[in-house]
Amino acid sequence: MGPTIADVARAAGVSRSTVSYALSGKRTISDGTRRRVFEAIETLGFTANAGARALATRRTMVLGLLLRFETDEFAPAMLQYVLGITETARVNGYDVLLVTDHDGPAALRRITGSGMVDGVVLLDVLHHDPRVPVLRRAHQPGATVGLPADTEGLDVFDLDFGEAARRVVDHLTALGHREIVLISPPEQVFGRGGAYGWRFRDAAVERAALRGIRLHAHHGEADPPRIPAAVNAVLDARPGATALIVHNDATAATLPSVLAARGVSVPGDLSVVGLYSAGFARTFSLPYTFAESSPGPLGRMAVEALVHRIDPPAGTAGNAYPVTRFIAPDLIDRGSTRPAR
Amino acid sequence: MGPTIADVARAAGVSRSTVSYALSGKRTISDGTRRRVFEAIETLGFTANAGARALATRRTMVLGLLLRFETDEFAPAMLQYVLGITETARVNGYDVLLVTDHDGPAALRRITGSGMVDGVVLLDVLHHDPRVPVLRRAHQPGATVGLPADTEGLDVFDLDFGEAARRVVDHLTALGHREIVLISPPEQVFGRGGAYGWRFRDAAVERAALRGIRLHAHHGEADPPRIPAAVNAVLDARPGATALIVHNDATAATLPSVLAARGVSVPGDLSVVGLYSAGFARTFSLPYTFAESSPGPLGRMAVEALVHRIDPPAGTAGNAYPVTRFIAPDLIDRGSTRPAR
DNA sequence: CTGAAAGCGCTTACAG
DNA sequence: CTGAAAGCGCTTACAG
């Protein structure tokens, strides 16, 4: 299609290898030669063919990004991760192949087996995620955002959901709240193996027990139209609760209007704490105090780990042990909690 | 890394070309040979190397998808397009390279010049979009979602924003409304060349004039925290208005809570019509009658046009003229409008 | 400082 | 029905 390295070499009056080395800088070139090469590149509009380069170098400079769009998950929350990942990839010279196939394991086999990518980021990882064993057997390194049961061979990054729960419960306990409602992710998410759901819930329950307070955990609804009724049912069932923790994106998104319709003022009648990202809060104009879920930093860390595995920096052991790293969530105070009456 | 076609050939006791033809089905293979080949493929876990195949066939089976994430645009609305595009791409055998670079023209030059992609979809196209001339000069076909000033050489798909405006205005006029407020995209979007903004607004203004009714067009705010005050200011300034048209994703997203806080009931005090997608309405629990912006179909059409350009179906002229196609929006009645008092 | 040539792993005319 | 070989466009030891 376009000009090849041979065209450039001819135009510059040098060999193809000289053009290649001028491009890569892997050996010294005289100033005059370099100038002629780059002039030829410029006038011809040459860009090296990616397939040929990949074949020769065994590097595609592409990262795979695997997403799942379950209908009971809340898509806008995923966007924050995607942006952090594509941006970090570019900064490191990588493009991103976006894969949203319903059959994740097959898609993963396809892009790794064919060598389309130099590494893979798995998003929204389940406790027993069928993509994980496939990724482990692949010839490319893999990083996940989300904690699988077996982290063998993967670099794993996730929010410390247990710590998030403890901080949120402690924050409310310190304010004197003795009865708290928690709205967790939908039951289907737990059933499927969305471990972040029970990691947060179980830690919250345990902490509440330790503090001697009552914590009622309920699943939220997945389908937006059903959320208002579900929230109302939960609050009706727990009339003594003075605080609400929302670990459920879809519920958080619609909570302001549900509470307004119910005539509940925050924090006057109810203290509210969420768990989501600042970007999410901005998108949905959520006015609540929240534990920051840090999608940007998590995506960034996953990509950087991948990049280091693909190309270990000089002086680093290329075969360093896999890493599992948790981010401790910040609690961002927006004033939606106050001392219990 | 993994096994090559030579390994398969050796294991099956045939030549490499036979393996290749067994894979592509481009010539007849005896049953026995075919079986041995596929057994070898299976036991070795062979997948053809994408770079080598691309080099030989000049086809990568990858489509580029170019997004812009301006801070004054509302990211969740973009997701609907992305999903329609990746899904349609997969159905047609293509993967998607997601490109979110701030420097769109450079990114486009990079992925087309290097032959990483067989075609490109441009999203969120501006009136004078700097990516368009780059795409026109590329060796790969391009399709856009969104209408540029110059469509030369591109397949273009967009909502018929003029028709959308006319339908919405006529709907309200028929109900007896004589004074209407329109909230358009932010001023920055107009300034940058977001033609969908003025295409809708100008058609609405024209139609209102034709019908002899008053229509006040205002720009919405881009920054979510500023939206409530902006909406209140507009409604304060137009006390006689009985209907509101919202062509602004960020404003639509937060409108229910703003109107609730203002004590305005819909449609009792105010008739409201939006312009967005059903998926967007679901995500934000928007209860309003709306003109469907059809991101799924538009993304699908763009990909299908691209696929046909890349591989013209047998019996089709491969050099068919470029297409510019508008989708007429459906008006989905959610009961948020009623006869003017 | 530079060039000639092998090799990366496929596909596809060409031959039989 | 099948094989030997050229070619796709790069990179990189090997030589000088």
XYZ file of C-alpha atoms (C1' of nucleotides) in Angstrom:
714
model
C 0.000 0.000 0.000
C 2.191 2.802 1.295
C 5.937 3.137 0.766
C 8.170 0.466 2.260
C 11.522 0.659 3.883
C 13.025 -0.284 0.515
C 11.523 2.830 -1.059
C 13.020 4.957 1.678
C 16.405 3.283 1.291
C 16.406 3.915 -2.450
C 15.356 7.539 -2.072
C 18.038 8.151 0.550
C 20.680 6.197 -1.288
C 21.371 3.833 1.620
C 20.603 0.266 2.532
C 17.417 -0.916 4.184
C 19.307 -1.785 7.332
C 20.551 1.751 7.620
C 17.020 3.042 7.415
C 15.939 0.578 10.050
C 18.775 1.571 12.358
C 18.109 5.250 11.798
C 14.558 4.603 12.903
C 15.430 2.547 15.956
C 18.577 4.397 16.919
C 20.200 1.062 17.743
C 23.443 1.952 16.095
C 25.277 5.153 15.327
C 24.561 6.807 12.002
C 26.464 9.717 10.503
C 24.627 12.989 10.602
C 24.444 13.343 6.840
C 23.044 9.860 6.362
C 20.519 10.304 9.111
C 19.327 13.541 7.594
C 18.889 12.030 4.152
C 17.008 9.097 5.623
C 14.594 11.268 7.543
C 14.088 13.535 4.575
C 13.150 10.532 2.482
C 10.829 9.293 5.221
C 9.209 12.680 5.344
C 8.716 13.170 1.626
C 7.487 9.639 1.072
C 5.269 9.659 4.147
C 6.727 6.387 5.346
C 5.466 4.543 8.432
C 6.874 1.119 9.196
C 4.437 -1.711 8.605
C 3.233 -2.990 11.946
C 2.725 -6.591 10.888
C 6.199 -6.916 9.418
C 7.741 -5.280 12.429
C 5.820 -7.535 14.780
C 6.938 -10.557 12.827
C 10.560 -9.548 13.042
C 10.618 -8.301 16.629
C 7.946 -10.500 18.228
C 6.435 -7.362 19.696
C 3.186 -5.806 18.533
C 3.122 -2.844 20.911
C -0.526 -3.672 21.500
C -2.144 -4.585 24.806
C -5.372 -6.540 25.031
C -8.127 -5.202 27.270
C -10.870 -7.655 28.168
C -14.184 -6.344 29.382
C -17.423 -8.049 30.298
C -20.657 -6.177 29.826
C -23.144 -8.117 31.867
C -26.607 -6.631 31.808
C -26.663 -6.593 35.588
C -23.509 -4.524 35.789
C -23.422 -0.815 35.469
C -21.479 0.099 32.358
C -20.606 3.736 33.174
C -18.529 2.597 36.130
C -16.323 0.578 33.796
C -15.440 3.566 31.662
C -13.168 5.021 34.345
C -10.957 1.950 34.186
C -10.853 1.913 30.407
C -9.689 5.505 30.202
C -6.922 5.009 32.747
C -5.741 1.960 30.896
C -5.710 3.361 27.358
C -4.002 6.506 28.530
C -1.271 4.692 30.428
C -0.815 2.332 27.518
C -0.220 5.200 25.111
C 2.222 6.905 27.421
C 4.214 3.682 27.288
C 3.947 3.365 23.525
C 1.190 0.759 23.401
C -2.136 0.683 21.609
C -5.106 -1.131 23.068
C -7.177 -3.891 21.540
C -10.608 -3.712 23.099
C -12.315 -7.080 23.474
C -15.887 -7.309 24.656
C -16.759 -10.817 23.472
C -19.330 -12.662 25.512
C -17.083 -15.696 25.344
C -14.119 -14.232 27.178
C -11.919 -17.341 27.327
C -12.216 -17.934 23.576
C -11.483 -14.307 22.809
C -8.480 -14.405 25.079
C -7.167 -17.530 23.390
C -7.620 -15.871 20.036
C -5.724 -12.667 20.769
C -2.918 -14.323 22.734
C -2.558 -17.426 20.577
C -2.246 -15.347 17.433
C 0.250 -13.003 19.026
C -1.916 -9.953 18.391
C -0.980 -8.541 21.790
C 2.104 -8.315 23.993
C 0.107 -8.525 27.205
C -3.413 -8.546 28.554
C -5.388 -6.648 31.154
C -8.432 -8.405 32.544
C -11.130 -6.190 33.958
C -13.908 -7.070 36.352
C -12.374 -10.392 37.362
C -14.506 -13.026 39.071
C -13.532 -15.265 41.983
C -13.277 -18.220 39.633
C -12.885 -16.443 36.366
C -12.748 -18.751 33.334
C -10.400 -16.297 31.642
C -7.749 -16.608 34.315
C -6.520 -20.144 33.503
C -6.442 -19.225 29.822
C -4.382 -16.159 30.585
C -2.040 -18.131 32.798
C -1.306 -20.529 29.942
C -0.791 -17.758 27.422
C 2.690 -16.794 26.299
C 2.051 -13.167 27.186
C 2.021 -11.658 30.666
C -1.299 -10.746 32.226
C -2.495 -8.288 34.818
C -5.912 -8.066 36.380
C -7.979 -5.402 38.007
C -9.926 -7.431 40.493
C -8.842 -10.306 42.689
C -9.278 -13.889 41.473
C -9.148 -16.821 43.899
C -5.913 -18.041 42.359
C -3.461 -15.275 41.531
C -0.701 -17.624 40.340
C 1.292 -16.109 37.510
C -0.628 -12.847 37.358
C -0.040 -9.326 38.548
C -3.163 -8.439 40.469
C -4.444 -5.021 41.453
C -7.552 -4.274 43.378
C -9.128 -2.013 45.881
C -8.822 -3.255 49.432
C -12.541 -3.777 49.839
C -12.132 -5.118 53.366
C -10.280 -2.018 54.447
C -12.835 0.138 52.662
C -15.605 -1.509 54.650
C -13.767 -1.072 57.929
C -13.095 2.585 57.293
C -16.678 3.275 56.367
C -18.079 1.379 59.344
C -15.626 3.038 61.712
C -16.488 6.450 60.334
C -20.165 5.885 61.049
C -19.540 4.223 64.389
C -17.459 7.182 65.506
C -20.444 9.394 64.751
C -22.570 7.315 67.074
C -24.573 5.300 64.567
C -25.723 2.018 66.075
C -27.849 0.613 63.247
C -26.719 0.707 59.657
C -28.068 -0.581 56.352
C -25.700 -1.796 53.643
C -26.834 -2.140 50.044
C -24.487 -4.571 48.310
C -24.181 -5.486 44.630
C -27.045 -7.526 43.152
C -27.434 -11.125 44.181
C -26.540 -12.276 40.652
C -23.155 -10.601 41.012
C -22.445 -12.581 44.174
C -23.720 -15.755 42.524
C -21.470 -15.273 39.548
C -18.449 -14.806 41.757
C -18.119 -11.048 42.051
C -15.871 -11.300 45.089
C -15.675 -7.559 45.655
C -19.284 -7.813 46.804
C -18.713 -10.204 49.647
C -15.266 -8.929 50.497
C -16.799 -5.586 51.350
C -19.923 -6.990 52.965
C -18.213 -9.607 55.100
C -15.669 -7.128 56.388
C -18.422 -4.640 57.153
C -20.424 -7.269 59.034
C -17.387 -8.371 60.995
C -16.390 -4.848 61.871
C -19.893 -3.947 62.939
C -19.960 -6.995 65.210
C -16.632 -5.967 66.691
C -17.975 -2.490 67.366
C -21.176 -3.877 68.803
C -23.469 -2.235 66.286
C -26.140 -3.637 64.012
C -25.488 -3.830 60.294
C -28.142 -5.111 57.903
C -26.781 -6.226 54.542
C -29.144 -6.323 51.585
C -28.574 -6.925 47.900
C -29.451 -4.073 45.593
C -31.432 -4.485 42.414
C -29.622 -4.677 39.086
C -32.381 -3.267 36.908
C -32.649 0.523 37.253
C -36.455 0.664 37.054
C -36.688 -1.650 40.061
C -34.245 0.222 42.227
C -36.505 2.821 43.826
C -38.965 0.209 45.107
C -36.111 -1.954 46.349
C -34.467 0.900 48.245
C -37.783 1.889 49.764
C -38.454 -1.699 50.838
C -35.086 -1.927 52.549
C -35.506 1.364 54.379
C -39.056 0.452 55.388
C -37.785 -2.815 56.803
C -35.135 -1.058 58.899
C -36.862 1.932 60.439
C -34.272 2.187 63.191
C -31.330 2.583 60.844
C -29.685 6.003 60.939
C -27.070 5.391 58.253
C -26.870 3.847 54.798
C -23.813 2.403 53.059
C -24.153 1.973 49.323
C -21.809 -0.453 47.603
C -23.788 -0.678 44.402
C -23.247 1.596 41.412
C -26.730 1.438 39.970
C -28.324 2.121 43.324
C -25.939 4.958 44.110
C -26.669 6.555 40.742
C -30.352 6.895 41.451
C -30.234 7.333 45.204
C -30.611 11.123 45.298
C -33.934 11.044 43.498
C -35.167 8.040 45.476
C -34.412 9.691 48.784
C -35.869 13.000 47.610
C -39.085 11.274 46.573
C -39.203 9.537 49.924
C -38.802 12.835 51.704
C -35.596 11.751 53.372
C -33.015 14.490 53.776
C -29.296 13.715 53.920
C -27.708 13.872 56.398
C -30.588 15.283 58.426
C -32.664 12.127 58.405
C -30.069 9.680 57.182
C -26.298 9.559 56.921
C -25.100 8.138 53.608
C -21.704 6.782 52.512
C -20.952 5.354 49.078
C -18.187 3.351 47.465
C -17.327 4.524 43.974
C -14.971 6.809 42.097
C -14.837 10.587 42.006
C -15.504 10.439 38.269
C -18.593 8.379 38.854
C -19.766 10.775 41.536
C -19.292 13.665 39.151
C -21.128 11.964 36.306
C -24.110 11.217 38.500
C -23.906 14.367 40.625
C -23.709 12.280 43.768
C -23.422 14.472 46.867
C -22.364 11.769 49.289
C -19.287 11.056 51.315
C -17.612 8.093 49.646
C -14.735 5.686 49.675
C -12.760 6.277 46.488
C -12.597 3.129 44.361
C -9.607 4.454 42.375
C -10.251 3.031 38.909
C -7.696 5.340 37.321
C -4.745 4.363 39.543
C -5.706 0.674 39.393
C -5.810 0.669 35.618
C -2.555 2.577 35.499
C -0.838 0.141 37.864
C -2.031 -2.848 35.866
C -0.669 -1.422 32.630
C 2.622 -0.424 34.190
C 3.078 -3.885 35.647
C 2.386 -5.351 32.233
C 4.808 -3.042 30.514
C 7.536 -4.017 32.971
C 6.870 -7.701 32.407
C 7.005 -7.261 28.642
C 10.159 -5.196 28.791
C 11.915 -5.488 32.138
C 13.763 -2.226 32.807
C 17.525 -2.584 32.777
C 18.848 -3.704 36.137
C 15.607 -5.436 37.049
C 15.064 -9.147 37.391
C 12.801 -9.965 34.473
C 11.444 -12.957 36.307
C 10.392 -11.103 39.427
C 7.604 -12.706 41.399
C 4.057 -11.798 40.506
C 2.563 -9.060 42.555
C -0.785 -8.742 44.286
C -1.376 -5.213 45.371
C -4.280 -3.618 47.150
C -5.069 0.053 47.227
C -6.388 1.400 50.492
C -9.355 3.618 49.748
C -9.499 7.238 50.759
C -12.656 8.396 52.448
C -13.797 11.598 50.762
C -15.933 13.626 53.106
C -18.769 15.394 51.323
C -20.700 16.082 54.448
C -23.417 13.497 53.991
C -22.883 12.003 57.427
C -23.454 13.504 60.842
C -23.726 12.366 64.431
C -26.636 10.017 65.070
C -29.517 11.595 66.941
C 6.481 -18.501 20.935
C 3.687 -20.963 20.197
C 3.759 -23.618 17.488
C 4.008 -22.464 13.881
C 2.387 -23.737 10.751
C 5.579 -25.699 10.092
C 5.120 -27.592 13.360
C 1.574 -28.468 12.369
C 2.678 -29.565 8.918
C 5.345 -31.813 10.378
C 2.964 -33.344 12.915
C 0.329 -33.984 10.259
C 2.846 -35.209 7.683
C 1.838 -32.660 5.057
C 3.253 -29.443 3.607
C 2.763 -26.030 5.095
C 0.634 -24.981 2.166
C -1.755 -27.833 2.828
C -2.159 -26.702 6.423
C -2.798 -23.187 5.243
C -5.410 -24.305 2.735
C -7.073 -26.559 5.285
C -7.395 -23.524 7.506
C -8.703 -21.180 4.838
C -10.753 -23.708 2.911
C -9.538 -22.112 -0.305
C -8.896 -25.393 -2.029
C -10.233 -28.910 -1.683
C -8.478 -31.202 0.763
C -9.078 -34.922 1.121
C -11.004 -35.882 4.210
C -8.153 -37.879 5.691
C -5.633 -35.094 5.236
C -7.966 -32.522 6.657
C -8.586 -34.649 9.727
C -4.887 -35.179 10.365
C -4.263 -31.462 9.977
C -6.947 -30.475 12.434
C -5.850 -33.118 14.887
C -2.353 -31.706 14.789
C -3.716 -28.191 15.209
C -5.728 -29.350 18.177
C -2.957 -31.240 19.956
C -0.392 -28.527 19.350
C -2.805 -25.733 20.227
C -1.900 -23.874 17.054
C -3.254 -20.428 16.216
C -1.951 -18.663 13.130
C 0.321 -15.726 13.878
C -1.592 -12.539 13.212
C 1.397 -10.472 12.133
C 2.602 -13.025 9.610
C -0.885 -13.466 8.244
C -1.362 -9.722 7.977
C 1.922 -9.392 6.152
C 0.975 -12.055 3.625
C -2.673 -11.087 3.122
C -2.535 -7.349 3.717
C -5.474 -7.747 6.064
C -5.262 -7.417 9.833
C -8.923 -8.100 10.649
C -8.730 -5.159 13.006
C -10.773 -1.977 12.850
C -9.654 1.272 14.419
C -12.092 3.123 16.642
C -11.235 6.738 17.369
C -12.795 8.449 20.349
C -12.381 11.871 21.838
C -12.921 12.320 25.535
C -13.279 16.017 25.972
C -13.914 17.052 29.526
C -16.988 18.964 28.443
C -18.562 15.918 26.870
C -20.468 13.332 28.750
C -18.578 10.057 28.584
C -21.387 7.625 29.442
C -23.249 8.614 26.287
C -20.288 7.464 24.211
C -20.365 3.973 25.626
C -23.504 3.057 23.698
C -21.696 3.652 20.414
C -18.626 1.728 21.465
C -20.621 -1.353 22.374
C -22.556 -1.389 19.103
C -19.326 -1.032 17.192
C -17.291 -3.716 18.942
C -20.170 -6.146 18.769
C -20.792 -5.637 15.075
C -17.094 -5.840 14.396
C -16.834 -9.225 16.103
C -19.843 -10.580 14.250
C -17.970 -9.732 11.070
C -14.727 -11.278 12.272
C -12.940 -8.053 13.248
C -11.281 -6.951 16.440
C -11.233 -3.335 17.515
C -8.270 -1.129 18.280
C -9.438 1.537 20.680
C -7.695 4.872 20.260
C -8.329 7.703 22.682
C -5.280 9.860 21.983
C -5.695 13.541 22.530
C -3.931 14.124 19.238
C -6.437 12.364 17.001
C -4.844 13.166 13.626
C -1.455 11.841 14.724
C -3.001 8.703 16.159
C -4.939 8.147 12.985
C -1.818 8.548 10.880
C -0.042 6.077 13.088
C -2.610 3.281 12.930
C -3.394 3.671 9.247
C 0.123 4.380 8.049
C 1.462 1.297 9.800
C -1.327 -0.866 8.445
C -2.485 -1.877 11.926
C -6.111 -1.638 10.845
C -8.179 -2.460 7.776
C -10.552 0.428 8.312
C -11.444 3.159 10.761
C -14.553 4.394 12.517
C -14.481 7.992 13.680
C -16.767 8.858 16.553
C -18.043 12.233 17.622
C -17.012 13.976 14.420
C -16.753 17.753 14.301
C -17.858 20.065 11.509
C -14.245 20.661 10.531
C -12.664 17.655 12.108
C -8.870 17.536 11.758
C -9.052 13.754 11.606
C -11.176 13.745 8.478
C -8.535 14.891 5.962
C -6.083 12.421 7.485
C -8.599 9.635 7.108
C -9.371 10.643 3.544
C -5.711 10.333 2.612
C -5.319 6.979 4.366
C -5.144 3.786 2.369
C -7.946 2.267 4.411
C -11.640 3.056 4.146
C -13.266 5.165 6.816
C -16.723 5.598 8.231
C -17.928 8.222 10.626
C -20.686 8.528 13.158
C -21.440 12.203 12.963
C -21.579 14.524 9.969
C -18.482 16.481 8.888
C -18.755 19.475 6.582
C -16.974 17.603 3.819
C -18.044 13.980 3.462
C -15.876 13.304 0.398
C -14.582 9.751 0.422
C -16.239 8.701 3.669
C -19.283 6.701 4.589
C -21.180 8.903 6.988
C -23.900 7.958 9.427
C -25.728 10.242 11.743
C -28.982 10.976 13.396
C -31.154 13.369 11.431
C -30.975 16.060 14.067
C -33.078 18.446 11.995
C -35.863 15.934 11.721
C -35.524 15.143 15.413
C -36.014 18.816 16.238
C -39.040 19.097 13.965
C -40.695 16.054 15.452
C -40.138 17.249 18.981
C -41.373 20.765 18.253
C -44.396 19.460 16.373
C -45.217 17.093 19.210
C -45.256 19.953 21.680
C -47.033 22.325 19.322
C -49.777 19.781 18.779
C -50.287 19.734 22.531
C -50.850 23.475 22.501
C -47.529 24.662 23.877
C -46.739 28.197 22.718
C -43.540 28.922 24.582
C -40.741 26.398 24.815
C -37.237 26.349 26.260
C -34.465 24.393 24.558
C -31.285 23.468 26.406
C -28.586 22.783 23.816
C -25.088 21.348 24.251
C -22.552 23.590 25.992
C -21.268 26.625 24.180
C -17.785 25.079 23.966
C -19.246 22.210 21.951
C -20.685 24.643 19.421
C -17.450 26.592 19.339
C -15.429 23.490 18.683
C -17.674 22.512 15.785
C -20.113 20.056 17.300
C -22.554 20.433 14.435
C -25.211 18.218 15.993
C -25.782 21.057 18.438
C -26.735 23.707 15.929
C -28.342 21.307 13.506
C -30.888 20.476 16.174
C -31.213 23.999 17.497
C -31.518 25.759 14.158
C -34.148 23.316 12.937
C -36.059 23.725 16.180
C -35.933 27.501 15.913
C -37.052 27.423 12.313
C -39.874 25.028 13.000
C -41.080 27.035 15.956
C -41.146 30.165 13.798
C -43.119 28.297 11.157
C -45.621 27.189 13.782
C -45.794 30.652 15.233
C -44.578 29.704 18.685
C -41.766 31.025 20.858
C -38.667 28.911 21.367
C -35.833 30.066 23.585
C -32.547 28.301 22.935
C -29.945 28.258 25.714
C -26.651 26.466 26.073
C -26.397 23.991 28.915
C -23.475 23.793 31.290
C -20.765 21.218 30.742
C -19.673 20.838 34.332
C -22.127 18.742 36.360
C -21.834 20.771 39.571
C -22.909 23.890 37.694
C -25.898 22.352 35.987
C -28.573 22.813 38.643
C -27.962 26.551 38.920
C -27.870 26.893 35.142
C -31.165 25.076 34.675
C -32.777 27.145 37.391
C -31.536 30.350 35.802
C -32.986 29.412 32.439
C -36.349 28.466 33.880
C -36.415 31.625 35.989
C -35.734 33.675 32.889
C -38.628 32.057 31.006
C -41.508 31.933 33.425
C -44.039 31.643 30.599
C -42.536 28.480 29.135
C -44.688 25.389 29.484
C -42.317 22.911 27.865
C -38.631 22.056 27.993
C -36.558 20.332 25.320
C -33.245 18.923 26.518
C -30.562 18.261 23.940
C -27.722 17.934 26.402
C -26.664 14.672 28.013
C -25.201 16.074 31.194
C -28.228 18.250 31.815
C -30.658 15.439 31.059
C -28.831 13.161 33.475
C -29.384 15.436 36.411
C -32.690 16.987 35.386
C -34.965 14.823 37.570
C -33.276 15.910 40.763
C -33.043 19.537 39.662
C -36.744 19.710 38.865
C -37.637 17.857 42.051
C -35.606 20.298 44.109
C -37.289 23.166 42.312
C -40.680 21.714 43.112
C -41.583 21.363 39.448
C -43.663 18.312 38.614
C -43.541 16.711 35.174
C -45.735 16.922 33.202
C -48.037 18.704 35.628
C -46.046 21.940 35.746
C -43.770 21.390 32.800
C -43.714 19.131 29.742
C -40.265 17.676 29.071
C -38.786 16.019 25.979
C -35.216 14.753 25.698
C -32.884 13.636 22.952
C -30.785 10.613 23.912
C -30.739 6.850 23.698
C -32.884 4.308 25.510
C -29.734 2.901 27.109
C -28.811 6.323 28.405
C -32.334 6.822 29.745
C -32.096 3.489 31.522
C -28.708 4.248 33.038
C -29.881 7.557 34.423
C -33.445 6.490 35.197
C -34.788 9.279 33.023
C -38.592 9.265 32.958
C -39.029 11.590 30.002
C -40.438 11.275 26.529
C -37.451 11.346 24.191
C -36.234 11.237 20.624
C -34.106 8.098 20.294
C -30.560 8.946 19.246
C -29.893 5.357 18.088
C -26.218 4.910 18.943
C -26.422 1.140 18.506
C -27.807 1.192 14.955
C -25.484 4.019 13.933
C -22.416 2.177 15.175
C -23.612 -0.985 13.502
C -24.188 0.755 10.180
C -20.774 2.369 10.266
C -19.048 -0.959 10.854
C -21.070 -2.735 8.202
C -20.268 -0.055 5.655
C -16.609 -0.406 6.518
C -16.689 -4.174 6.243
C -18.257 -3.894 2.786
C -15.615 -1.437 1.653
C -12.836 -3.669 2.918
C -14.331 -6.751 1.350
C -16.966 -5.908 -1.234
C -19.510 -8.749 -1.310
C -19.493 -10.730 -4.549
C -21.622 -9.098 -7.205
C -21.149 -5.656 -5.722
C -19.227 -2.823 -7.251
C -16.283 -2.399 -4.914
C -15.937 1.230 -5.856
C -19.515 2.191 -5.040
C -20.033 5.837 -4.183
C -19.652 6.866 -0.563
C -22.834 7.002 1.402
C -24.236 9.609 3.759
C -27.142 8.238 5.676
C -29.356 9.793 8.281
C -31.511 7.942 10.738
C -34.865 9.501 11.483
C -35.385 9.432 15.227
C -38.321 7.707 16.843
C -40.158 9.665 19.461
C -40.616 7.445 22.500
C -43.579 8.583 24.539
C -42.994 8.192 28.250
C -45.841 10.436 29.240
C -43.785 13.463 30.273
C -45.740 15.827 28.051
C -49.360 16.885 28.232
C -51.597 19.592 26.773
C -50.589 23.093 27.769
C -52.843 24.718 30.326
C 29.977 4.057 10.009
C 27.407 0.963 6.583
C 25.665 -3.175 3.601
C 24.198 -7.954 2.165
C 21.523 -11.513 3.704
C 18.967 -14.522 6.754
C 14.865 -14.989 9.148
C 10.270 -13.889 11.454
C 5.468 -17.120 9.983
C 2.226 -16.856 7.093
C -0.391 -17.148 1.903
C -0.719 -18.132 -2.793
C 0.345 -18.512 -7.574
C 2.811 -22.182 -10.065
C 3.488 -27.090 -11.095
C 2.370 -31.602 -11.147
C -5.596 -33.590 -4.377
C -0.823 -31.854 -2.778
C 4.101 -29.698 -2.510
C 8.115 -26.471 -3.298
C 9.098 -21.867 -3.375
C 8.517 -16.918 -3.747
C 7.072 -13.027 -1.386
C 4.828 -9.896 2.177
C 8.137 -5.760 4.942
C 10.481 -5.483 8.586
C 14.987 -6.367 12.128
C 19.415 -7.866 13.354
C 23.467 -10.682 13.769
C 27.465 -10.986 10.697
C 31.144 -8.757 8.001
C 33.861 -5.218 6.676
